[in-house]
Amino acid sequence: MPPSGDAPSAIEHTLRVIGDRWSILIVRAALRGIRRFDDFCEDLGIARPILTERLRRLVRNGVMIKVPYQDHPVRYEYRLTDAGIALSPVLVALVRWSEEHAPGATTPTALVHAPCGTELEQAFWCRRCRTTFGPTAIRGVERRQVDGDSAADMPDAPAGH
Amino acid sequence: MPPSGDAPSAIEHTLRVIGDRWSILIVRAALRGIRRFDDFCEDLGIARPILTERLRRLVRNGVMIKVPYQDHPVRYEYRLTDAGIALSPVLVALVRWSEEHAPGATTPTALVHAPCGTELEQAFWCRRCRTTFGPTAIRGVERRQVDGDSAADMPDAPAGH
DNA sequence: ACATCTGGGTTCTGTTTTAGAACTCACTCG
DNA sequence: CGAGTGAGTTCTAAAACAGAACCCAGATGT
């Protein structure tokens, strides 16, 4: 089922990893500090066989890792990898959308910039113009092959992670 | 199936609207200019009954609108609302993730800042610190009730849409 | 030393979604 | 009047999901 004729697009690739009803919620739980099978199970209300399968897939795709946290009864817990943490922008975008476009959305927790405690915004950033902007200023252009990093006359990156 | 005990969280709300295997791809197709039933069908390779159901749900949730584009045989097309366009950050986040964390991801089109053509970045922005930052600097805090816009000593918003 | 508990699963049986192809319906065009 | 067109519906079969019960390896209590 090709999306637009060509090979699986970027979005489709990501959706194949986290595009089911549970994976994103699992990642969110993990970001909140949950690590163990039973805790995921209870926190999410997910059926056990499905949790098993999802964790396995997230591990396979490098989103989480399974690490033993004790031996004797060898027990494992699941932690986000860097790639898993890098899903945050997706989560934040989902939260923001519901906050701005939901009827009576209750949002118990706010997302803030850790150092200063100010509620964060999410924006698109143009490094050349050095400005943020909204969705209407986005355009999609064909990317030519072997594009050997043509742009090289701009000051610096947006900021440090 | 409560996620963390309380009412449906923001993420869950958004996922109930676009959290299936097709809705996001439908929105993406719409952003690329597709409007008509058969075109969605062909572009996505989605089964017709499912497309029917999804479009109906997207309309119900204010993501798209169904507008007649001719009468006599009254024919309808589907267009994104502002709320639908506001899903762009989600799409961009999904694209970016696969670009940065996929094995051999092919990305035929690049997303650029329309006015200048520079490839865009997506970042978190703190209006107080006036800086962008990455996922590791995010913290979630309990939001107290009736929070009557307590913060009022910061210059301006990140930028204009 | 036996019973019970804990944590991380697996097996089983429904129910719900999804996929795919074929069909309908209202109209237009040649 | 026969062949399209566009936007769906109606089937059927295949896959995903939910829920409860079960399993296994050790630890712990008595």
Coordinates of N, CA, C and O in Angstrom, one line a residue, chain B residues 9 21 39 53 108 119 124 133 150:
Chain B
S9 N -6.4 12.0 29.0 CA -5.3 13.0 28.9 C -5.3 13.7 27.6 O -6.0 13.2 26.6
R21 N -4.3 4.0 12.1 CA -3.2 3.8 11.0 C -3.4 4.7 9.9 O -2.4 4.9 9.1
D39 N -9.4 10.3 -5.0 CA -7.9 10.6 -5.0 C -7.3 10.2 -3.7 O -6.1 9.7 -3.7
E53 N -15.2 6.0 6.7 CA -15.4 6.1 8.1 C -14.4 7.2 8.7 O -14.7 8.0 9.6
P108 N 12.1 11.7 0.0 CA 12.1 12.4 -1.3 C 11.9 13.9 -1.2 O 12.4 14.6 -2.0
E119 N 15.7 24.6 4.7 CA 15.1 23.5 5.4 C 14.8 23.8 6.9 O 15.6 24.4 7.6
F124 N 11.7 23.1 20.7 CA 11.0 23.7 21.8 C 11.5 25.1 22.1 O 12.7 25.3 21.9
F133 N 15.4 24.6 22.7 CA 16.1 23.6 23.5 C 15.5 22.2 23.1 O 14.5 22.1 22.3
S150 N -1.0 33.4 35.2 CA -0.2 34.0 36.2 C 1.1 34.7 35.7 O 1.5 35.7 36.2

